[in-house]
Amino acid sequence: MTTMAKRIRIGDLLVEKNMITETQLQHALQEQKLSGRKLGNTLVELGYVEENALLNLLSAQLNIPFVELKQFRFDRALVQSLPETSARRYRVIVLREDFDGLLLGMADPTDLFCLDELQRILKKPLKPAVVRESELLDVLDIAYTRASEIATLAGELDEELQEAAVDLADFVTEAADSDAPVVKLLQKIFEEAINTKASDIHIEPDEKVLRIRNRIDGVLLEQVMNEKRIASALVVRLKLMAGLDISEKRLPQDGRFNLKVKNRNIDVRMSTMPVQFGESVVMRLLDHTDGVLALNKVGMPTTLMERFRRVITRPHGLVLVTGPTGSGKTTTLYGALSELNKPEKKIITVEDPVEYRLPRINQVQLHEKIGLTFGNVLRATLRQDPDILLVGEIRDAESAEIALRAAMTGHMVLSTLHTNDAVTSALRLIDIGVDGYLVATALKAIVAQRLVRKICTSCIQDYTPDANDVQLIKTVGKGRDFSGVTFKHGAGCPHCHNTGYRGRIGVFEMLELNQPMAEALRENNINAFTRAATESPYFQSLSLVALEYAEKGLTTLDEVMGITAQVEEAI
């Protein structure tokens, strides 16, 4: 038996409650016919009604609960009692089982046909609840993990390899159709990575097992398979996709390919390396579906972003974005480029590799083997009359000196440097052999950044700092009183794969060079430069910004400790 209020016409109800006008309803109905989407979604997309107001109205009118899925701790096994195809088709999730039936979270609880079909599939009394469709789709991605499917396909591929007395390369090359086990297995591996928002996939053969590890929010999560022999088949297939030499197993190789997974355009950068028990493969996943993030979407605080905007719109100078690998430097630089990309500006980038393709911008991919090196390309770009130059990375004295001289001769130069904080970045340029006066004259600003993990909102709870935490707060807080602050952490739940974290947020510090800093650089006086930098107006260290995020309950003291340790190592 299904618990359900009478069917209602959502459009008429919204008009009756004066939440929309009759004209808006008619316009939404016309748009709905063209798009085929639900009327409620259409009204929200057109901006005629807020999603929360619509869902609260449905909840009250139908006398059913409105469930916030972000705060709901679901049972993965219970969710999977409904086949994934049905869950996605009807936009529904099994939330809870009570003595009187199953509670279902539904994007459209007025759909009686859907409830009849679900009754037939689940064969239990059903009670609907209303949920946000966007949250529902996110939870479905988390709940319906591909781990079991991947394990099953791995077993099928292992059996097929045992039966096939043919050359492995021929076996994989001939597996052209989408039903071949190796193709289906890779498809599921990529789907799982996209569902979990992984940045990298690691395929690692061990002595007796194969490990597939996805890097999620900067941390690796592992799935172990006993079918070690399938590793070679996966590597050969991936090499073919990336256009690499399948017969070369003794040397590292790099390649890239594009694929479409769940209607998302993914650019895959692949690296192979010979290891003790075969070849290790690491794939960096770059999602190009939504294009390059705008500068106001990279996560910079408003005041710091306005300062950054002022600096990059100057006619000349060098601006550095610094941080370790995976700290979001490229995202910030491309956000800056998308803002500077105007018809009246000539922009050239020198990169290795080109990560995002942008219209109107001349992007040069380095190729060391044919002499297309940083130094050669940088010299050539200056003869191309650019207004703005992006140097993918300053690696040595040659590339640093060319970039700095370009910044002195009327060009705005943007680049990255692998340093731990803003203060040590200017000193690093001198360390690699650039004259202090050159750095003092051309360098205008340095942005240092990190990504810290955000506490999962579904399992966030109060946290009492221990003795080490208290010492950290005193050291980083520099006299500020944090005694009344309730810090938070995540207990771990299915939403966050039991890590306590979900998603990441950028932590930024920005140093604009002033006269005292420039004088210290000209004299190679490291102590004077460090003192002038830390005492400059508006400067806040990465550690202090991260601690403020912890104070607001966005991240944990453990993450603050991680950033503080990195910065201290650099000093």
Coordinates of C-alpha atoms in Angstrom, one line a residue:
M1 CA 0.0 0.0 0.0
T2 CA 1.4 3.4 -1.0
T3 CA 0.8 6.4 1.3
M4 CA 0.0 9.3 -1.1
A5 CA -2.0 12.5 -1.0
K6 CA -4.3 13.3 -3.9
R7 CA -2.7 14.3 -7.2
I8 CA -2.1 18.0 -7.4
R9 CA -1.4 20.4 -10.3
I10 CA 1.7 22.2 -9.1
G11 CA 1.2 25.1 -11.5
D12 CA -2.3 25.9 -10.5
L13 CA -1.4 25.6 -6.8
L14 CA 1.5 28.1 -7.2
V15 CA -0.9 30.6 -8.9
E16 CA -3.5 30.1 -6.2
K17 CA -0.8 30.8 -3.5
N18 CA 0.3 34.0 -5.5
M19 CA 3.8 32.6 -5.8
I20 CA 3.7 33.0 -9.6
T21 CA 1.3 34.7 -12.1
E22 CA -0.9 33.1 -14.7
T23 CA 1.3 34.6 -17.4
Q24 CA 4.5 33.0 -15.9
L25 CA 2.7 29.7 -15.7
Q26 CA 1.7 29.8 -19.3
H27 CA 5.3 30.7 -20.3
A28 CA 6.7 27.9 -18.2
L29 CA 4.2 25.4 -19.8
Q30 CA 5.4 26.5 -23.3
E31 CA 9.1 26.1 -22.2
Q32 CA 8.3 22.7 -20.7
K33 CA 6.9 21.4 -24.0
L34 CA 10.1 22.4 -25.7
S35 CA 12.5 20.9 -23.1
G36 CA 10.5 17.9 -21.9
R37 CA 11.5 18.7 -18.3
K38 CA 9.2 18.7 -15.2
L39 CA 7.2 21.9 -14.7
G40 CA 8.7 22.4 -11.3
N41 CA 12.2 22.3 -12.7
T42 CA 11.2 24.7 -15.5
L43 CA 9.7 27.2 -13.1
V44 CA 12.9 27.2 -11.0
E45 CA 15.2 27.5 -14.0
L46 CA 13.2 30.5 -15.3
G47 CA 13.6 32.1 -11.9
Y48 CA 9.8 32.4 -11.3
V49 CA 10.0 30.5 -8.0
E50 CA 12.8 29.5 -5.6
E51 CA 13.4 25.8 -5.3
N52 CA 13.2 25.8 -1.5
A53 CA 9.8 27.6 -1.6
L54 CA 8.5 25.1 -4.2
L55 CA 9.6 22.0 -2.2
N56 CA 8.3 23.4 1.1
L57 CA 4.9 24.1 -0.6
L58 CA 4.8 20.5 -1.9
S59 CA 5.7 19.2 1.5
A60 CA 2.9 21.1 3.2
Q61 CA 0.3 20.4 0.5
L62 CA 0.9 16.7 0.3
N63 CA 1.6 16.4 4.1
I64 CA 4.9 14.6 3.5
P65 CA 8.4 15.4 4.9
F66 CA 11.0 17.5 3.1
V67 CA 14.3 15.8 3.6
E68 CA 17.7 17.6 3.3
L69 CA 19.8 14.9 1.7
K70 CA 23.1 16.6 2.5
Q71 CA 22.3 16.0 6.2
F72 CA 20.8 12.6 5.8
R73 CA 23.0 9.6 6.6
F74 CA 21.8 6.9 4.2
D75 CA 22.4 3.1 4.2
R76 CA 24.1 2.1 1.0
A77 CA 22.7 -1.4 1.1
L78 CA 19.2 -0.1 1.5
V79 CA 19.6 2.4 -1.3
Q80 CA 20.9 -0.4 -3.6
S81 CA 17.7 -2.5 -2.9
L82 CA 16.2 -0.4 -5.7
P83 CA 18.1 -1.0 -9.0
E84 CA 20.1 2.0 -10.1
T85 CA 18.4 2.2 -13.5
S86 CA 15.0 2.7 -11.7
A87 CA 16.5 5.1 -9.2
R88 CA 17.8 7.4 -11.9
R89 CA 14.9 7.0 -14.3
Y90 CA 12.3 8.0 -11.6
R91 CA 14.6 10.3 -9.6
V92 CA 14.1 8.5 -6.4
I93 CA 16.2 7.1 -3.5
V94 CA 15.3 4.6 -0.7
L95 CA 16.0 6.6 2.5
R96 CA 14.8 4.4 5.4
E97 CA 12.9 1.3 6.3
D98 CA 10.3 1.5 9.1
F99 CA 7.8 -1.0 10.4
D100 CA 5.2 0.4 8.1
G101 CA 7.2 0.5 4.9
L102 CA 10.0 2.3 3.0
L103 CA 10.5 6.1 3.0
L104 CA 11.4 7.3 -0.5
G105 CA 13.1 10.5 -1.3
M106 CA 11.5 11.8 -4.6
A107 CA 12.2 14.7 -6.8
D108 CA 8.6 14.7 -7.9
P109 CA 6.3 13.1 -5.3
T110 CA 3.2 14.0 -7.3
D111 CA 4.1 11.3 -10.0
L112 CA 1.6 8.6 -9.3
F113 CA 2.7 6.4 -12.2
C114 CA 6.3 6.4 -10.7
L115 CA 5.0 5.3 -7.3
D116 CA 3.0 2.5 -8.9
E117 CA 6.1 1.2 -10.7
L118 CA 8.2 1.5 -7.6
Q119 CA 5.6 -0.5 -5.6
R120 CA 5.8 -3.2 -8.2
I121 CA 9.6 -3.3 -7.9
L122 CA 10.1 -3.0 -4.2
K123 CA 6.9 -5.0 -3.1
K124 CA 6.6 -3.0 0.2
P125 CA 4.5 -0.1 1.4
L126 CA 5.9 3.2 0.2
K127 CA 5.9 6.6 1.9
P128 CA 7.2 9.5 -0.3
A129 CA 9.3 12.4 0.9
V130 CA 10.3 15.4 -1.2
V131 CA 14.1 16.1 -1.9
R132 CA 16.1 18.4 -4.1
E133 CA 16.8 16.8 -7.4
S134 CA 20.4 18.1 -7.6
E135 CA 21.2 16.6 -4.1
L136 CA 19.4 13.4 -5.1
L137 CA 21.6 12.9 -8.2
D138 CA 24.8 13.5 -6.1
V139 CA 23.8 10.9 -3.5
L140 CA 22.9 8.4 -6.2
D141 CA 26.5 8.8 -7.6
I142 CA 27.9 8.1 -4.2
A143 CA 25.5 5.3 -3.2
Y144 CA 25.7 3.2 -6.4
T145 CA 29.4 2.6 -6.3
R146 CA 30.9 0.8 -9.2
A147 CA 33.2 -1.3 -7.0
S148 CA 31.2 -4.5 -7.2
E149 CA 30.7 -4.1 -11.0
I150 CA 34.5 -3.5 -11.4
A151 CA 35.3 -6.6 -9.4
T152 CA 32.8 -8.7 -11.6
L153 CA 34.2 -7.4 -14.9
A154 CA 37.8 -8.0 -13.6
G155 CA 36.9 -11.6 -13.0
E156 CA 35.3 -11.9 -16.5
L157 CA 38.4 -10.4 -18.1
D158 CA 40.7 -12.7 -16.1
E159 CA 38.8 -15.8 -17.3
E160 CA 38.9 -14.6 -20.9
L161 CA 42.7 -14.1 -20.7
Q162 CA 43.1 -17.6 -19.3
E163 CA 41.2 -19.0 -22.2
A164 CA 42.8 -16.9 -24.9
A165 CA 46.1 -18.5 -26.1
V166 CA 46.9 -15.4 -28.2
D167 CA 49.3 -12.5 -28.0
L168 CA 48.0 -10.0 -25.4
A169 CA 48.5 -7.0 -27.7
D170 CA 46.4 -8.8 -30.4
F171 CA 43.7 -9.7 -27.8
V172 CA 43.3 -6.1 -26.6
T173 CA 43.7 -4.5 -30.0
E174 CA 40.9 -6.6 -31.4
A175 CA 38.6 -5.8 -28.5
A176 CA 37.1 -2.9 -30.4
D177 CA 33.4 -3.4 -29.5
S178 CA 32.0 -1.9 -26.3
D179 CA 31.0 -5.3 -25.0
A180 CA 34.6 -6.6 -24.7
P181 CA 35.4 -7.1 -21.0
V182 CA 38.5 -4.9 -21.1
V183 CA 36.5 -2.0 -22.6
K184 CA 33.6 -2.5 -20.2
L185 CA 36.0 -2.6 -17.2
L186 CA 37.8 0.6 -18.2
Q187 CA 34.4 2.3 -18.7
K188 CA 33.3 1.4 -15.2
I189 CA 36.7 2.5 -13.7
F190 CA 36.3 5.9 -15.4
E191 CA 32.6 6.1 -14.3
E192 CA 33.5 5.4 -10.7
A193 CA 36.2 8.1 -10.8
I194 CA 33.8 10.7 -12.3
N195 CA 31.1 9.8 -9.8
T196 CA 33.4 10.2 -6.8
K197 CA 34.9 13.4 -8.3
A198 CA 38.4 11.9 -8.4
S199 CA 41.3 14.0 -9.8
D200 CA 43.6 11.0 -10.6
I201 CA 43.3 7.3 -11.2
H202 CA 46.3 5.0 -10.2
I203 CA 46.5 1.5 -11.7
E204 CA 49.3 -0.3 -9.8
P205 CA 50.3 -4.0 -10.2
D206 CA 51.6 -5.7 -7.1
E207 CA 53.1 -9.2 -6.6
K208 CA 49.8 -11.0 -6.2
V209 CA 47.1 -8.3 -6.6
L210 CA 46.2 -5.3 -8.7
R211 CA 45.4 -2.0 -7.0
I212 CA 43.2 0.7 -8.5
R213 CA 43.3 3.9 -6.4
N214 CA 41.3 7.1 -7.0
R215 CA 42.6 10.4 -5.5
I216 CA 39.5 12.1 -4.0
D217 CA 40.0 15.5 -2.3
G218 CA 43.7 14.9 -2.4
V219 CA 43.6 11.5 -0.7
L220 CA 43.9 8.1 -2.3
L221 CA 41.0 5.5 -1.8
E222 CA 41.9 2.0 -2.8
Q223 CA 40.2 -1.0 -4.4
V224 CA 42.2 -4.3 -4.4
M225 CA 41.7 -7.0 -7.0
N226 CA 43.1 -10.6 -7.0
E227 CA 43.1 -10.8 -10.8
K228 CA 46.6 -9.5 -11.2
R229 CA 46.9 -10.7 -14.8
I230 CA 44.4 -8.2 -16.1
A231 CA 46.8 -5.3 -15.3
S232 CA 48.7 -5.9 -18.6
A233 CA 45.5 -5.9 -20.6
L234 CA 44.4 -2.6 -19.0
V235 CA 47.8 -1.0 -19.6
V236 CA 47.9 -2.1 -23.3
R237 CA 44.4 -0.8 -23.9
L238 CA 45.2 2.5 -22.3
K239 CA 48.4 2.9 -24.3
L240 CA 46.4 2.3 -27.5
M241 CA 44.0 5.0 -26.4
A242 CA 46.8 7.5 -25.7
G243 CA 48.7 6.6 -28.9
L244 CA 51.7 5.2 -27.0
D245 CA 54.1 2.3 -28.0
I246 CA 52.5 -0.9 -26.6
S247 CA 55.7 -2.9 -27.2
E248 CA 57.8 -0.5 -25.0
K249 CA 57.6 -1.6 -21.4
R250 CA 61.0 -0.7 -20.1
L251 CA 60.8 3.1 -20.3
P252 CA 58.3 5.7 -19.0
Q253 CA 55.8 7.1 -21.5
D254 CA 53.4 10.1 -21.4
G255 CA 50.3 10.6 -23.5
R256 CA 46.8 12.0 -23.4
F257 CA 43.3 11.2 -24.8
N258 CA 39.8 12.5 -24.6
L259 CA 36.7 10.5 -23.6
K260 CA 33.1 11.2 -22.8
V261 CA 31.8 9.8 -19.5
K262 CA 28.3 10.4 -18.3
N263 CA 27.9 13.3 -20.7
R264 CA 31.1 14.9 -19.4
N265 CA 34.0 15.7 -21.6
I266 CA 37.1 14.4 -19.9
D267 CA 40.7 15.1 -21.0
V268 CA 43.0 12.4 -19.6
R269 CA 46.7 13.0 -19.1
M270 CA 48.4 9.6 -18.8
S271 CA 51.8 8.6 -17.5
T272 CA 53.3 5.0 -17.5
M273 CA 56.3 3.9 -15.5
P274 CA 58.0 0.4 -15.3
V275 CA 57.8 -0.9 -11.7
Q276 CA 58.8 -4.2 -10.2
F277 CA 55.7 -6.2 -11.1
G278 CA 54.7 -4.6 -14.4
E279 CA 53.8 -1.0 -15.4
S280 CA 52.2 1.6 -13.2
V281 CA 49.7 4.0 -14.8
V282 CA 48.6 7.3 -13.4
M283 CA 45.9 9.3 -15.2
R284 CA 45.0 12.9 -14.4
L285 CA 41.4 13.7 -15.2
L286 CA 40.6 17.2 -16.4
D287 CA 36.8 17.9 -16.8
H288 CA 36.3 20.4 -19.7
T289 CA 32.5 20.1 -19.6
D290 CA 32.0 23.5 -17.8
G291 CA 35.0 25.2 -19.4
V292 CA 37.5 27.3 -17.5
L293 CA 36.4 28.6 -14.1
A294 CA 35.9 32.4 -13.9
L295 CA 38.1 34.2 -11.5
N296 CA 35.3 34.9 -9.1
K297 CA 34.6 31.1 -8.9
V298 CA 38.1 29.9 -7.9
G299 CA 37.4 30.5 -4.2
M300 CA 39.4 33.7 -3.5
P301 CA 37.9 35.9 -0.7
T302 CA 36.4 39.1 -2.3
T303 CA 38.9 41.6 -0.9
L304 CA 41.9 39.5 -2.0
M305 CA 40.3 38.9 -5.5
E306 CA 39.9 42.7 -6.0
R307 CA 43.6 43.2 -5.1
F308 CA 44.6 40.4 -7.5
R309 CA 42.4 41.9 -10.3
R310 CA 44.1 45.3 -9.9
V311 CA 47.6 43.7 -10.2
I312 CA 46.9 41.6 -13.3
T313 CA 45.3 44.5 -15.2
R314 CA 48.5 46.6 -14.9
P315 CA 50.3 47.2 -18.2
H316 CA 53.5 45.3 -17.2
G317 CA 55.1 43.3 -14.4
L318 CA 55.5 39.7 -13.2
V319 CA 52.8 38.1 -11.1
L320 CA 53.5 34.6 -9.6
V321 CA 51.0 32.0 -8.4
T322 CA 52.8 29.5 -6.2
G323 CA 52.2 26.3 -4.3
P324 CA 53.0 22.6 -4.6
T325 CA 51.6 20.3 -7.3
G326 CA 47.8 19.9 -7.0
S327 CA 47.2 23.2 -5.2
G328 CA 45.0 24.8 -7.9
K329 CA 47.6 27.2 -9.4
T330 CA 46.6 26.4 -13.0
T331 CA 42.9 27.0 -12.2
T332 CA 43.7 30.4 -10.7
L333 CA 45.9 31.4 -13.7
Y334 CA 43.3 30.3 -16.3
G335 CA 40.6 32.2 -14.3
A336 CA 42.8 35.3 -14.6
L337 CA 43.4 34.7 -18.4
S338 CA 39.7 34.3 -19.0
E339 CA 39.1 37.7 -17.5
L340 CA 42.0 39.3 -19.4
N341 CA 41.0 37.6 -22.7
K342 CA 39.7 40.6 -24.7
P343 CA 39.9 41.4 -28.5
E344 CA 42.3 44.3 -27.9
K345 CA 44.8 42.1 -26.0
K346 CA 47.3 39.7 -27.6
I347 CA 47.8 36.8 -25.1
I348 CA 50.4 34.0 -25.6
T349 CA 50.9 31.0 -23.3
V350 CA 53.9 28.7 -23.1
E351 CA 52.9 25.5 -21.4
D352 CA 53.9 21.9 -20.8
P353 CA 51.3 20.5 -21.3
V354 CA 48.5 22.8 -22.5
E355 CA 45.8 21.9 -20.0
Y356 CA 42.8 24.0 -21.2
R357 CA 42.2 25.3 -24.7
L358 CA 41.0 28.9 -24.8
P359 CA 39.6 30.8 -27.8
R360 CA 41.6 33.8 -29.1
I361 CA 44.7 32.9 -27.0
N362 CA 47.8 31.6 -28.8
Q363 CA 48.9 28.5 -26.8
V364 CA 52.3 26.9 -27.4
Q365 CA 52.9 23.3 -26.3
L366 CA 56.6 22.6 -25.5
H367 CA 58.5 19.8 -27.2
E368 CA 62.0 19.4 -25.8
K369 CA 63.0 16.6 -28.2
I370 CA 62.8 19.0 -31.3
G371 CA 64.3 22.0 -29.4
L372 CA 61.0 23.6 -28.5
T373 CA 62.3 24.5 -25.0
F374 CA 61.1 27.1 -22.6
G375 CA 64.0 29.4 -23.4
N376 CA 63.6 29.1 -27.2
V377 CA 59.8 29.6 -27.1
L378 CA 59.9 32.5 -24.7
R379 CA 62.4 34.4 -26.9
A380 CA 60.2 33.7 -29.9
T381 CA 57.0 34.8 -28.2
L382 CA 58.5 38.3 -27.4
R383 CA 58.8 38.8 -31.2
Q384 CA 55.1 38.0 -31.6
D385 CA 54.1 41.4 -30.0
P386 CA 52.2 40.0 -27.0
D387 CA 50.5 42.2 -24.3
I388 CA 50.1 39.3 -21.9
L389 CA 52.4 36.3 -21.5
L390 CA 51.7 33.2 -19.5
V391 CA 54.7 31.0 -18.7
G392 CA 53.4 27.6 -17.4
E393 CA 56.2 27.3 -14.9
I394 CA 59.5 29.1 -14.1
R395 CA 61.9 26.1 -13.8
D396 CA 65.4 27.6 -14.0
A397 CA 67.5 30.8 -14.2
E398 CA 67.1 31.1 -18.0
S399 CA 63.2 31.0 -18.0
A400 CA 63.1 33.2 -14.9
E401 CA 65.4 35.8 -16.4
I402 CA 63.5 35.9 -19.7
A403 CA 60.1 36.2 -17.9
L404 CA 61.5 39.0 -15.7
R405 CA 63.0 41.0 -18.6
A406 CA 59.7 40.6 -20.5
A407 CA 57.9 42.0 -17.5
M408 CA 60.3 45.0 -17.5
T409 CA 59.8 45.8 -21.2
G410 CA 56.0 46.4 -21.3
H411 CA 54.5 43.0 -20.9
M412 CA 52.2 41.6 -18.2
V413 CA 53.7 38.1 -17.3
L414 CA 51.9 35.5 -15.3
S415 CA 53.6 32.3 -14.1
T416 CA 53.8 29.6 -11.5
L417 CA 56.6 28.6 -9.1
H418 CA 56.8 25.5 -6.9
T419 CA 57.3 27.1 -3.5
N420 CA 55.5 26.8 -0.3
D421 CA 54.5 30.4 0.5
A422 CA 54.6 33.9 -0.9
V423 CA 57.5 35.2 1.1
T424 CA 59.9 32.5 0.1
S425 CA 58.9 32.8 -3.6
A426 CA 60.9 36.0 -4.3
L427 CA 63.9 34.5 -2.5
R428 CA 63.6 31.4 -4.6
L429 CA 64.1 33.4 -7.8
I430 CA 67.4 34.8 -6.4
D431 CA 68.4 31.2 -5.3
I432 CA 68.1 29.9 -8.8
G433 CA 70.5 32.6 -10.0
V434 CA 68.5 35.7 -11.0
D435 CA 69.9 39.1 -9.9
G436 CA 68.2 40.7 -7.0
Y437 CA 67.7 44.0 -8.8
L438 CA 65.9 42.3 -11.6
V439 CA 63.5 40.6 -9.2
A440 CA 63.0 43.9 -7.3
T441 CA 62.2 45.8 -10.5
A442 CA 59.9 43.4 -12.3
L443 CA 58.1 41.3 -9.6
K444 CA 54.8 43.0 -8.6
A445 CA 52.9 40.4 -6.6
I446 CA 52.9 36.8 -5.4
V447 CA 49.8 34.7 -4.6
A448 CA 50.4 31.5 -2.7
Q449 CA 47.6 28.9 -2.4
R450 CA 46.6 25.5 -1.1
L451 CA 43.5 23.4 -1.2
V452 CA 42.2 22.2 2.2
R453 CA 39.5 19.6 2.7
K454 CA 36.1 20.8 3.8
I455 CA 34.3 19.0 6.6
C456 CA 31.5 16.8 5.4
T457 CA 28.2 18.6 6.1
S458 CA 26.4 15.3 6.6
C459 CA 28.5 14.1 9.6
I460 CA 29.9 17.4 11.0
Q461 CA 30.1 17.5 14.8
D462 CA 31.8 19.4 17.6
Y463 CA 35.5 18.8 18.3
T464 CA 37.5 19.4 21.5
P465 CA 41.1 20.5 20.7
D466 CA 43.9 18.4 22.3
A467 CA 47.2 19.8 23.7
N468 CA 48.8 19.8 20.2
D469 CA 45.9 21.6 18.8
V470 CA 45.9 24.2 21.5
Q471 CA 49.6 24.9 20.8
L472 CA 48.9 25.1 17.1
I473 CA 46.2 27.7 17.7
K474 CA 48.5 29.8 19.9
T475 CA 51.4 29.7 17.4
V476 CA 49.3 30.4 14.3
G477 CA 46.8 32.7 16.0
K478 CA 49.6 35.0 17.3
G479 CA 47.8 36.3 20.3
R480 CA 44.2 36.2 19.0
D481 CA 41.6 34.8 21.4
F482 CA 40.0 31.5 20.2
S483 CA 38.8 30.4 23.6
G484 CA 35.1 30.8 22.8
V485 CA 35.3 29.0 19.4
T486 CA 33.7 25.6 18.9
F487 CA 35.8 23.8 16.4
K488 CA 34.4 21.0 14.2
H489 CA 35.3 17.8 12.5
G490 CA 33.6 15.0 10.5
A491 CA 32.7 11.7 12.1
G492 CA 32.6 9.9 8.7
C493 CA 29.6 8.7 6.8
P494 CA 28.6 7.3 3.4
H495 CA 28.5 10.8 1.8
C496 CA 32.2 11.2 2.4
H497 CA 33.4 7.6 2.1
N498 CA 33.9 7.7 5.9
T499 CA 36.7 10.2 5.7
G500 CA 34.9 13.1 7.4
Y501 CA 35.7 15.4 4.5
R502 CA 33.9 16.2 1.3
G503 CA 35.1 18.7 -1.3
R504 CA 38.0 21.2 -1.0
I505 CA 38.3 25.0 -0.6
G506 CA 41.2 27.3 -1.6
V507 CA 43.4 29.0 1.0
F508 CA 45.2 32.1 -0.4
E509 CA 47.8 34.6 0.7
M510 CA 48.9 37.5 -1.4
L511 CA 52.0 39.6 -1.1
E512 CA 52.3 42.9 -3.1
L513 CA 55.9 44.1 -3.3
N514 CA 56.5 47.6 -1.9
Q515 CA 59.5 49.9 -1.6
P516 CA 61.1 48.3 1.6
M517 CA 60.8 44.8 0.1
A518 CA 62.3 45.9 -3.2
E519 CA 65.2 47.6 -1.4
A520 CA 65.9 44.4 0.6
L521 CA 65.9 42.3 -2.6
R522 CA 68.3 44.7 -4.4
E523 CA 70.7 44.2 -1.4
N524 CA 70.0 40.4 -1.2
N525 CA 69.0 41.0 2.5
I526 CA 66.8 38.0 3.2
N527 CA 66.0 38.9 6.8
A528 CA 65.0 42.5 5.9
F529 CA 62.8 41.2 3.0
T530 CA 61.0 38.6 5.3
R531 CA 60.4 41.3 7.9
A532 CA 59.1 43.8 5.4
A533 CA 56.8 41.2 3.8
T534 CA 55.2 39.9 7.0
E535 CA 54.7 43.4 8.3
S536 CA 53.1 44.7 5.0
P537 CA 49.5 45.8 5.1
Y538 CA 46.7 43.2 4.2
F539 CA 49.2 40.3 4.4
Q540 CA 47.8 37.2 6.1
S541 CA 49.7 34.0 6.1
L542 CA 48.3 30.7 4.7
S543 CA 48.3 29.2 8.2
L544 CA 46.2 32.0 9.7
V545 CA 43.7 32.0 6.8
A546 CA 43.3 28.2 7.2
L547 CA 42.9 28.7 11.0
E548 CA 40.1 31.2 10.3
Y549 CA 38.4 28.6 8.1
A550 CA 38.6 26.2 11.0
E551 CA 37.1 28.8 13.2
K552 CA 34.2 29.1 10.8
G553 CA 33.7 25.3 10.8
L554 CA 34.7 24.9 7.2
T555 CA 37.8 22.7 7.8
T556 CA 39.5 20.9 10.7
L557 CA 42.6 21.7 12.8
D558 CA 44.3 18.7 11.2
E559 CA 44.1 20.4 7.9
V560 CA 45.5 23.6 9.4
M561 CA 48.3 21.6 10.9
G562 CA 49.1 20.2 7.4
I563 CA 49.5 23.6 5.9
T564 CA 51.5 24.9 8.8
A565 CA 53.9 22.0 8.6
Q566 CA 54.5 22.6 4.9
V567 CA 55.2 26.3 5.4
E568 CA 57.5 25.7 8.3
E569 CA 59.6 23.2 6.3
A570 CA 60.2 25.9 3.7
I571 CA 61.5 28.5 6.1

